[in-house]
């Protein structure tokens, strides 16, 4: 069988995230791994993965026959498109079914969409639509799925600034409710390790078939992250604002460039972001990174 990893090759964050996780997937699954790309860009990155044993094929993301041809003979598809590409996943799923793929892992790798506050959030509407689409097909026996919930990505969230910590200017954009709310988070290395562990069990394994798998590296708070950053960087950060969730939500402008991220922050840092990673102990073979090690790594590179 073969696993497929797909990234949004028009989006550098998605590409880099997929690339960082590929080493773990290639090295630890028994399946052959093939990357489906729609572009010849970033060829040097693909070459390094090909040296590790991955295959690379090109397909037209808007063409059913092209996608079906690329997926032929594959047991599982792992989709890693960014938010801009979520809508394309309905076609990816339909192509996977036509190609005879058994398992499809949609691009979630974030909050637990079974939690009502997450499921009702407008910012997650595209993900919900994809879930409903594949569940409808799964209920008819056409394909199976695994939803992987990880919370925000710790290392990427810190280095990119997505989590609101500016490592260069040593500031915190916003504390929610004093920064003490606990939330679940996973490093990119561990996202890849858990995904590989799921794939190693095979696409016909009932423990992950048509289920949501909830995993994490750690459960922490904004305050704990701030403490560890200051300790490792030997400096003091400035917290620019400290507000309640209600205050922040009242100030948001729907459709603005920052609206989606800030609304998700209210869920993560002040809402149900600390979902219980009930499946973590099901994957004892995954040696997760500690929060201390993750922060040490991102502050020394």
mmCIF file with all atom_site columns, N, CA, C and O in Angstrom, residues 112-158:
data_model
loop_
_atom_site.group_PDB
_atom_site.id
_atom_site.type_symbol
_atom_site.label_atom_id
_atom_site.label_alt_id
_atom_site.label_comp_id
_atom_site.label_asym_id
_atom_site.label_entity_id
_atom_site.label_seq_id
_atom_site.pdbx_PDB_ins_code
_atom_site.Cartn_x
_atom_site.Cartn_y
_atom_site.Cartn_z
_atom_site.occupancy
_atom_site.B_iso_or_equiv
_atom_site.pdbx_formal_charge
_atom_site.auth_seq_id
_atom_site.auth_comp_id
_atom_site.auth_asym_id
_atom_site.auth_atom_id
_atom_site.pdbx_PDB_model_num
ATOM 1   N N  . UNK A 1 112 ? -10.667 20.393 18.460 1.00 0.00 ? 112 UNK A N  1
ATOM 2   C CA . UNK A 1 112 ? -11.608 19.276 18.444 1.00 0.00 ? 112 UNK A CA 1
ATOM 3   C C  . UNK A 1 112 ? -12.958 19.771 17.951 1.00 0.00 ? 112 UNK A C  1
ATOM 4   O O  . UNK A 1 112 ? -13.699 20.439 18.680 1.00 0.00 ? 112 UNK A O  1
ATOM 5   N N  . UNK A 1 113 ? -13.307 19.419 16.715 1.00 0.00 ? 113 UNK A N  1
ATOM 6   C CA . UNK A 1 113 ? -14.547 19.912 16.124 1.00 0.00 ? 113 UNK A CA 1
ATOM 7   C C  . UNK A 1 113 ? -15.786 19.203 16.654 1.00 0.00 ? 113 UNK A C  1
ATOM 8   O O  . UNK A 1 113 ? -16.900 19.530 16.238 1.00 0.00 ? 113 UNK A O  1
ATOM 9   N N  . UNK A 1 114 ? -15.624 18.254 17.562 1.00 0.00 ? 114 UNK A N  1
ATOM 10  C CA . UNK A 1 114 ? -16.788 17.673 18.231 1.00 0.00 ? 114 UNK A CA 1
ATOM 11  C C  . UNK A 1 114 ? -17.211 18.513 19.430 1.00 0.00 ? 114 UNK A C  1
ATOM 12  O O  . UNK A 1 114 ? -18.291 18.301 19.995 1.00 0.00 ? 114 UNK A O  1
ATOM 13  N N  . UNK A 1 115 ? -16.363 19.467 19.831 1.00 0.00 ? 115 UNK A N  1
ATOM 14  C CA . UNK A 1 115 ? -16.711 20.391 20.921 1.00 0.00 ? 115 UNK A CA 1
ATOM 15  C C  . UNK A 1 115 ? -17.667 21.437 20.353 1.00 0.00 ? 115 UNK A C  1
ATOM 16  O O  . UNK A 1 115 ? -17.355 22.079 19.335 1.00 0.00 ? 115 UNK A O  1
ATOM 17  N N  . UNK A 1 116 ? -18.844 21.614 20.953 1.00 0.00 ? 116 UNK A N  1
ATOM 18  C CA . UNK A 1 116 ? -19.866 22.495 20.377 1.00 0.00 ? 116 UNK A CA 1
ATOM 19  C C  . UNK A 1 116 ? -19.373 23.896 20.020 1.00 0.00 ? 116 UNK A C  1
ATOM 20  O O  . UNK A 1 116 ? -19.733 24.432 18.957 1.00 0.00 ? 116 UNK A O  1
ATOM 21  N N  . UNK A 1 117 ? -18.554 24.508 20.888 1.00 0.00 ? 117 UNK A N  1
ATOM 22  C CA . UNK A 1 117 ? -18.088 25.874 20.608 1.00 0.00 ? 117 UNK A CA 1
ATOM 23  C C  . UNK A 1 117 ? -17.231 25.922 19.339 1.00 0.00 ? 117 UNK A C  1
ATOM 24  O O  . UNK A 1 117 ? -17.269 26.896 18.597 1.00 0.00 ? 117 UNK A O  1
ATOM 25  N N  . UNK A 1 118 ? -16.443 24.888 19.111 1.00 0.00 ? 118 UNK A N  1
ATOM 26  C CA . UNK A 1 118 ? -15.647 24.834 17.891 1.00 0.00 ? 118 UNK A CA 1
ATOM 27  C C  . UNK A 1 118 ? -16.527 24.550 16.674 1.00 0.00 ? 118 UNK A C  1
ATOM 28  O O  . UNK A 1 118 ? -16.350 25.131 15.605 1.00 0.00 ? 118 UNK A O  1
ATOM 29  N N  . UNK A 1 119 ? -17.469 23.633 16.851 1.00 0.00 ? 119 UNK A N  1
ATOM 30  C CA . UNK A 1 119 ? -18.298 23.207 15.715 1.00 0.00 ? 119 UNK A CA 1
ATOM 31  C C  . UNK A 1 119 ? -19.213 24.329 15.235 1.00 0.00 ? 119 UNK A C  1
ATOM 32  O O  . UNK A 1 119 ? -19.526 24.401 14.039 1.00 0.00 ? 119 UNK A O  1
ATOM 33  N N  . UNK A 1 120 ? -19.644 25.188 16.131 1.00 0.00 ? 120 UNK A N  1
ATOM 34  C CA . UNK A 1 120 ? -20.566 26.261 15.753 1.00 0.00 ? 120 UNK A CA 1
ATOM 35  C C  . UNK A 1 120 ? -19.844 27.523 15.292 1.00 0.00 ? 120 UNK A C  1
ATOM 36  O O  . UNK A 1 120 ? -20.488 28.463 14.823 1.00 0.00 ? 120 UNK A O  1
ATOM 37  N N  . UNK A 1 121 ? -18.513 27.556 15.409 1.00 0.00 ? 121 UNK A N  1
ATOM 38  C CA . UNK A 1 121 ? -17.755 28.750 15.027 1.00 0.00 ? 121 UNK A CA 1
ATOM 39  C C  . UNK A 1 121 ? -17.721 28.898 13.510 1.00 0.00 ? 121 UNK A C  1
ATOM 40  O O  . UNK A 1 121 ? -17.373 27.964 12.792 1.00 0.00 ? 121 UNK A O  1
ATOM 41  N N  . UNK A 1 122 ? -18.081 30.076 13.027 1.00 0.00 ? 122 UNK A N  1
ATOM 42  C CA . UNK A 1 122 ? -18.120 30.322 11.584 1.00 0.00 ? 122 UNK A CA 1
ATOM 43  C C  . UNK A 1 122 ? -16.767 30.063 10.927 1.00 0.00 ? 122 UNK A C  1
ATOM 44  O O  . UNK A 1 122 ? -16.694 29.601 9.789  1.00 0.00 ? 122 UNK A O  1
ATOM 45  N N  . UNK A 1 123 ? -15.691 30.329 11.661 1.00 0.00 ? 123 UNK A N  1
ATOM 46  C CA . UNK A 1 123 ? -14.344 30.169 11.103 1.00 0.00 ? 123 UNK A CA 1
ATOM 47  C C  . UNK A 1 123 ? -14.041 28.707 10.755 1.00 0.00 ? 123 UNK A C  1
ATOM 48  O O  . UNK A 1 123 ? -13.166 28.421 9.934  1.00 0.00 ? 123 UNK A O  1
ATOM 49  N N  . UNK A 1 124 ? -14.796 27.772 11.346 1.00 0.00 ? 124 UNK A N  1
ATOM 50  C CA . UNK A 1 124 ? -14.583 26.347 11.083 1.00 0.00 ? 124 UNK A CA 1
ATOM 51  C C  . UNK A 1 124 ? -15.594 25.761 10.099 1.00 0.00 ? 124 UNK A C  1
ATOM 52  O O  . UNK A 1 124 ? -15.639 24.543 9.907  1.00 0.00 ? 124 UNK A O  1
ATOM 53  N N  . UNK A 1 125 ? -16.393 26.606 9.477  1.00 0.00 ? 125 UNK A N  1
ATOM 54  C CA . UNK A 1 125 ? -17.478 26.131 8.610  1.00 0.00 ? 125 UNK A CA 1
ATOM 55  C C  . UNK A 1 125 ? -16.973 25.232 7.481  1.00 0.00 ? 125 UNK A C  1
ATOM 56  O O  . UNK A 1 125 ? -17.590 24.209 7.157  1.00 0.00 ? 125 UNK A O  1
ATOM 57  N N  . UNK A 1 126 ? -15.835 25.585 6.872  1.00 0.00 ? 126 UNK A N  1
ATOM 58  C CA . UNK A 1 126 ? -15.309 24.778 5.761  1.00 0.00 ? 126 UNK A CA 1
ATOM 59  C C  . UNK A 1 126 ? -14.916 23.384 6.232  1.00 0.00 ? 126 UNK A C  1
ATOM 60  O O  . UNK A 1 126 ? -15.146 22.386 5.534  1.00 0.00 ? 126 UNK A O  1
ATOM 61  N N  . UNK A 1 127 ? -14.310 23.303 7.420  1.00 0.00 ? 127 UNK A N  1
ATOM 62  C CA . UNK A 1 127 ? -13.903 21.997 7.943  1.00 0.00 ? 127 UNK A CA 1
ATOM 63  C C  . UNK A 1 127 ? -15.112 21.129 8.256  1.00 0.00 ? 127 UNK A C  1
ATOM 64  O O  . UNK A 1 127 ? -15.096 19.915 8.008  1.00 0.00 ? 127 UNK A O  1
ATOM 65  N N  . UNK A 1 128 ? -16.162 21.747 8.778  1.00 0.00 ? 128 UNK A N  1
ATOM 66  C CA . UNK A 1 128 ? -17.378 20.998 9.083  1.00 0.00 ? 128 UNK A CA 1
ATOM 67  C C  . UNK A 1 128 ? -17.994 20.444 7.804  1.00 0.00 ? 128 UNK A C  1
ATOM 68  O O  . UNK A 1 128 ? -18.450 19.287 7.745  1.00 0.00 ? 128 UNK A O  1
ATOM 69  N N  . UNK A 1 129 ? -17.994 21.241 6.761  1.00 0.00 ? 129 UNK A N  1
ATOM 70  C CA . UNK A 1 129 ? -18.549 20.807 5.474  1.00 0.00 ? 129 UNK A CA 1
ATOM 71  C C  . UNK A 1 129 ? -17.787 19.594 4.944  1.00 0.00 ? 129 UNK A C  1
ATOM 72  O O  . UNK A 1 129 ? -18.388 18.639 4.435  1.00 0.00 ? 129 UNK A O  1
ATOM 73  N N  . UNK A 1 130 ? -16.460 19.608 5.075  1.00 0.00 ? 130 UNK A N  1
ATOM 74  C CA . UNK A 1 130 ? -15.640 18.485 4.620  1.00 0.00 ? 130 UNK A CA 1
ATOM 75  C C  . UNK A 1 130 ? -15.944 17.238 5.454  1.00 0.00 ? 130 UNK A C  1
ATOM 76  O O  . UNK A 1 130 ? -16.073 16.129 4.921  1.00 0.00 ? 130 UNK A O  1
ATOM 77  N N  . UNK A 1 131 ? -16.041 17.417 6.770  1.00 0.00 ? 131 UNK A N  1
ATOM 78  C CA . UNK A 1 131 ? -16.375 16.281 7.641  1.00 0.00 ? 131 UNK A CA 1
ATOM 79  C C  . UNK A 1 131 ? -17.694 15.649 7.223  1.00 0.00 ? 131 UNK A C  1
ATOM 80  O O  . UNK A 1 131 ? -17.819 14.427 7.112  1.00 0.00 ? 131 UNK A O  1
ATOM 81  N N  . UNK A 1 132 ? -18.695 16.485 7.013  1.00 0.00 ? 132 UNK A N  1
ATOM 82  C CA . UNK A 1 132 ? -20.010 15.969 6.645  1.00 0.00 ? 132 UNK A CA 1
ATOM 83  C C  . UNK A 1 132 ? -19.962 15.233 5.307  1.00 0.00 ? 132 UNK A C  1
ATOM 84  O O  . UNK A 1 132 ? -20.607 14.194 5.135  1.00 0.00 ? 132 UNK A O  1
ATOM 85  N N  . UNK A 1 133 ? -19.175 15.755 4.384  1.00 0.00 ? 133 UNK A N  1
ATOM 86  C CA . UNK A 1 133 ? -19.053 15.144 3.054  1.00 0.00 ? 133 UNK A CA 1
ATOM 87  C C  . UNK A 1 133 ? -18.455 13.741 3.155  1.00 0.00 ? 133 UNK A C  1
ATOM 88  O O  . UNK A 1 133 ? -19.006 12.782 2.590  1.00 0.00 ? 133 UNK A O  1
ATOM 89  N N  . UNK A 1 134 ? -17.357 13.613 3.880  1.00 0.00 ? 134 UNK A N  1
ATOM 90  C CA . UNK A 1 134 ? -16.712 12.299 3.947  1.00 0.00 ? 134 UNK A CA 1
ATOM 91  C C  . UNK A 1 134 ? -17.492 11.334 4.837  1.00 0.00 ? 134 UNK A C  1
ATOM 92  O O  . UNK A 1 134 ? -17.543 10.131 4.565  1.00 0.00 ? 134 UNK A O  1
ATOM 93  N N  . UNK A 1 135 ? -18.152 11.840 5.876  1.00 0.00 ? 135 UNK A N  1
ATOM 94  C CA . UNK A 1 135 ? -18.951 10.969 6.736  1.00 0.00 ? 135 UNK A CA 1
ATOM 95  C C  . UNK A 1 135 ? -20.133 10.391 5.964  1.00 0.00 ? 135 UNK A C  1
ATOM 96  O O  . UNK A 1 135 ? -20.511 9.227  6.168  1.00 0.00 ? 135 UNK A O  1
ATOM 97  N N  . UNK A 1 136 ? -20.709 11.181 5.072  1.00 0.00 ? 136 UNK A N  1
ATOM 98  C CA . UNK A 1 136 ? -21.820 10.693 4.253  1.00 0.00 ? 136 UNK A CA 1
ATOM 99  C C  . UNK A 1 136 ? -21.357 9.517  3.393  1.00 0.00 ? 136 UNK A C  1
ATOM 100 O O  . UNK A 1 136 ? -22.045 8.500  3.276  1.00 0.00 ? 136 UNK A O  1
ATOM 101 N N  . UNK A 1 137 ? -20.178 9.647  2.790  1.00 0.00 ? 137 UNK A N  1
ATOM 102 C CA . UNK A 1 137 ? -19.644 8.558  1.971  1.00 0.00 ? 137 UNK A CA 1
ATOM 103 C C  . UNK A 1 137 ? -19.239 7.362  2.834  1.00 0.00 ? 137 UNK A C  1
ATOM 104 O O  . UNK A 1 137 ? -19.432 6.208  2.442  1.00 0.00 ? 137 UNK A O  1
ATOM 105 N N  . UNK A 1 138 ? -18.678 7.629  4.001  1.00 0.00 ? 138 UNK A N  1
ATOM 106 C CA . UNK A 1 138 ? -18.258 6.538  4.897  1.00 0.00 ? 138 UNK A CA 1
ATOM 107 C C  . UNK A 1 138 ? -19.462 5.725  5.360  1.00 0.00 ? 138 UNK A C  1
ATOM 108 O O  . UNK A 1 138 ? -19.392 4.496  5.484  1.00 0.00 ? 138 UNK A O  1
ATOM 109 N N  . UNK A 1 139 ? -20.561 6.414  5.622  1.00 0.00 ? 139 UNK A N  1
ATOM 110 C CA . UNK A 1 139 ? -21.774 5.720  6.068  1.00 0.00 ? 139 UNK A CA 1
ATOM 111 C C  . UNK A 1 139 ? -22.317 4.778  4.992  1.00 0.00 ? 139 UNK A C  1
ATOM 112 O O  . UNK A 1 139 ? -23.054 3.834  5.294  1.00 0.00 ? 139 UNK A O  1
ATOM 113 N N  . UNK A 1 140 ? -21.938 5.031  3.744  1.00 0.00 ? 140 UNK A N  1
ATOM 114 C CA . UNK A 1 140 ? -22.368 4.168  2.628  1.00 0.00 ? 140 UNK A CA 1
ATOM 115 C C  . UNK A 1 140 ? -21.294 3.152  2.263  1.00 0.00 ? 140 UNK A C  1
ATOM 116 O O  . UNK A 1 140 ? -21.431 2.440  1.259  1.00 0.00 ? 140 UNK A O  1
ATOM 117 N N  . UNK A 1 141 ? -20.224 3.102  3.065  1.00 0.00 ? 141 UNK A N  1
ATOM 118 C CA . UNK A 1 141 ? -19.175 2.114  2.864  1.00 0.00 ? 141 UNK A CA 1
ATOM 119 C C  . UNK A 1 141 ? -18.222 2.402  1.720  1.00 0.00 ? 141 UNK A C  1
ATOM 120 O O  . UNK A 1 141 ? -17.502 1.505  1.262  1.00 0.00 ? 141 UNK A O  1
ATOM 121 N N  . UNK A 1 142 ? -18.182 3.635  1.246  1.00 0.00 ? 142 UNK A N  1
ATOM 122 C CA . UNK A 1 142 ? -17.352 3.957  0.086  1.00 0.00 ? 142 UNK A CA 1
ATOM 123 C C  . UNK A 1 142 ? -15.899 4.275  0.455  1.00 0.00 ? 142 UNK A C  1
ATOM 124 O O  . UNK A 1 142 ? -15.008 4.155  -0.391 1.00 0.00 ? 142 UNK A O  1
ATOM 125 N N  . UNK A 1 143 ? -15.672 4.721  1.679  1.00 0.00 ? 143 UNK A N  1
ATOM 126 C CA . UNK A 1 143 ? -14.339 5.129  2.125  1.00 0.00 ? 143 UNK A CA 1
ATOM 127 C C  . UNK A 1 143 ? -14.379 5.211  3.655  1.00 0.00 ? 143 UNK A C  1
ATOM 128 O O  . UNK A 1 143 ? -15.467 5.203  4.251  1.00 0.00 ? 143 UNK A O  1
ATOM 129 N N  . UNK A 1 144 ? -13.226 5.243  4.285  1.00 0.00 ? 144 UNK A N  1
ATOM 130 C CA . UNK A 1 144 ? -13.161 5.476  5.730  1.00 0.00 ? 144 UNK A CA 1
ATOM 131 C C  . UNK A 1 144 ? -12.326 6.729  5.969  1.00 0.00 ? 144 UNK A C  1
ATOM 132 O O  . UNK A 1 144 ? -11.639 7.226  5.079  1.00 0.00 ? 144 UNK A O  1
ATOM 133 N N  . UNK A 1 145 ? -12.402 7.244  7.198  1.00 0.00 ? 145 UNK A N  1
ATOM 134 C CA . UNK A 1 145 ? -11.691 8.483  7.514  1.00 0.00 ? 145 UNK A CA 1
ATOM 135 C C  . UNK A 1 145 ? -11.096 8.403  8.914  1.00 0.00 ? 145 UNK A C  1
ATOM 136 O O  . UNK A 1 145 ? -11.480 7.568  9.742  1.00 0.00 ? 145 UNK A O  1
ATOM 137 N N  . UNK A 1 146 ? -10.159 9.294  9.180  1.00 0.00 ? 146 UNK A N  1
ATOM 138 C CA . UNK A 1 146 ? -9.684  9.572  10.533 1.00 0.00 ? 146 UNK A CA 1
ATOM 139 C C  . UNK A 1 146 ? -9.544  11.080 10.661 1.00 0.00 ? 146 UNK A C  1
ATOM 140 O O  . UNK A 1 146 ? -8.904  11.722 9.821  1.00 0.00 ? 146 UNK A O  1
ATOM 141 N N  . UNK A 1 147 ? -10.177 11.664 11.676 1.00 0.00 ? 147 UNK A N  1
ATOM 142 C CA . UNK A 1 147 ? -9.997  13.078 11.988 1.00 0.00 ? 147 UNK A CA 1
ATOM 143 C C  . UNK A 1 147 ? -8.947  13.167 13.098 1.00 0.00 ? 147 UNK A C  1
ATOM 144 O O  . UNK A 1 147 ? -9.081  12.492 14.126 1.00 0.00 ? 147 UNK A O  1
ATOM 145 N N  . UNK A 1 148 ? -7.923  13.979 12.912 1.00 0.00 ? 148 UNK A N  1
ATOM 146 C CA . UNK A 1 148 ? -6.855  14.097 13.907 1.00 0.00 ? 148 UNK A CA 1
ATOM 147 C C  . UNK A 1 148 ? -6.908  15.490 14.540 1.00 0.00 ? 148 UNK A C  1
ATOM 148 O O  . UNK A 1 148 ? -6.700  16.501 13.865 1.00 0.00 ? 148 UNK A O  1
ATOM 149 N N  . UNK A 1 149 ? -7.211  15.538 15.843 1.00 0.00 ? 149 UNK A N  1
ATOM 150 C CA . UNK A 1 149 ? -7.274  16.795 16.580 1.00 0.00 ? 149 UNK A CA 1
ATOM 151 C C  . UNK A 1 149 ? -6.008  16.944 17.420 1.00 0.00 ? 149 UNK A C  1
ATOM 152 O O  . UNK A 1 149 ? -5.678  16.055 18.210 1.00 0.00 ? 149 UNK A O  1
ATOM 153 N N  . UNK A 1 150 ? -5.324  18.072 17.251 1.00 0.00 ? 150 UNK A N  1
ATOM 154 C CA . UNK A 1 150 ? -4.036  18.281 17.908 1.00 0.00 ? 150 UNK A CA 1
ATOM 155 C C  . UNK A 1 150 ? -3.952  19.566 18.716 1.00 0.00 ? 150 UNK A C  1
ATOM 156 O O  . UNK A 1 150 ? -2.992  19.775 19.456 1.00 0.00 ? 150 UNK A O  1
ATOM 157 N N  . UNK A 1 151 ? -4.952  20.451 18.553 1.00 0.00 ? 151 UNK A N  1
ATOM 158 C CA . UNK A 1 151 ? -4.771  21.793 19.080 1.00 0.00 ? 151 UNK A CA 1
ATOM 159 C C  . UNK A 1 151 ? -3.788  22.543 18.197 1.00 0.00 ? 151 UNK A C  1
ATOM 160 O O  . UNK A 1 151 ? -3.298  22.014 17.195 1.00 0.00 ? 151 UNK A O  1
ATOM 161 N N  . UNK A 1 152 ? -3.471  23.801 18.527 1.00 0.00 ? 152 UNK A N  1
ATOM 162 C CA . UNK A 1 152 ? -2.514  24.556 17.703 1.00 0.00 ? 152 UNK A CA 1
ATOM 163 C C  . UNK A 1 152 ? -1.121  23.944 17.762 1.00 0.00 ? 152 UNK A C  1
ATOM 164 O O  . UNK A 1 152 ? -0.768  23.258 18.717 1.00 0.00 ? 152 UNK A O  1
ATOM 165 N N  . UNK A 1 153 ? -0.332  24.210 16.729 1.00 0.00 ? 153 UNK A N  1
ATOM 166 C CA . UNK A 1 153 ? 1.025   23.665 16.648 1.00 0.00 ? 153 UNK A CA 1
ATOM 167 C C  . UNK A 1 153 ? 1.965   24.548 17.469 1.00 0.00 ? 153 UNK A C  1
ATOM 168 O O  . UNK A 1 153 ? 2.168   25.725 17.148 1.00 0.00 ? 153 UNK A O  1
ATOM 169 N N  . UNK A 1 154 ? 2.586   23.993 18.473 1.00 0.00 ? 154 UNK A N  1
ATOM 170 C CA . UNK A 1 154 ? 3.378   24.777 19.415 1.00 0.00 ? 154 UNK A CA 1
ATOM 171 C C  . UNK A 1 154 ? 4.538   25.502 18.754 1.00 0.00 ? 154 UNK A C  1
ATOM 172 O O  . UNK A 1 154 ? 4.651   26.738 18.844 1.00 0.00 ? 154 UNK A O  1
ATOM 173 N N  . UNK A 1 155 ? 5.426   24.746 18.104 1.00 0.00 ? 155 UNK A N  1
ATOM 174 C CA . UNK A 1 155 ? 6.649   25.342 17.562 1.00 0.00 ? 155 UNK A CA 1
ATOM 175 C C  . UNK A 1 155 ? 6.355   26.305 16.417 1.00 0.00 ? 155 UNK A C  1
ATOM 176 O O  . UNK A 1 155 ? 6.823   27.448 16.409 1.00 0.00 ? 155 UNK A O  1
ATOM 177 N N  . UNK A 1 156 ? 5.547   25.852 15.451 1.00 0.00 ? 156 UNK A N  1
ATOM 178 C CA . UNK A 1 156 ? 5.193   26.735 14.344 1.00 0.00 ? 156 UNK A CA 1
ATOM 179 C C  . UNK A 1 156 ? 4.438   27.964 14.844 1.00 0.00 ? 156 UNK A C  1
ATOM 180 O O  . UNK A 1 156 ? 4.667   29.081 14.382 1.00 0.00 ? 156 UNK A O  1
ATOM 181 N N  . UNK A 1 157 ? 3.544   27.775 15.811 1.00 0.00 ? 157 UNK A N  1
ATOM 182 C CA . UNK A 1 157 ? 2.764   28.884 16.344 1.00 0.00 ? 157 UNK A CA 1
ATOM 183 C C  . UNK A 1 157 ? 3.623   29.946 17.008 1.00 0.00 ? 157 UNK A C  1
ATOM 184 O O  . UNK A 1 157 ? 3.301   31.139 16.977 1.00 0.00 ? 157 UNK A O  1
ATOM 185 N N  . UNK A 1 158 ? 4.739   29.516 17.603 1.00 0.00 ? 158 UNK A N  1
ATOM 186 C CA . UNK A 1 158 ? 5.646   30.466 18.249 1.00 0.00 ? 158 UNK A CA 1
ATOM 187 C C  . UNK A 1 158 ? 6.554   31.150 17.229 1.00 0.00 ? 158 UNK A C  1
ATOM 188 O O  . UNK A 1 158 ? 6.733   32.373 17.265 1.00 0.00 ? 158 UNK A O  1
#
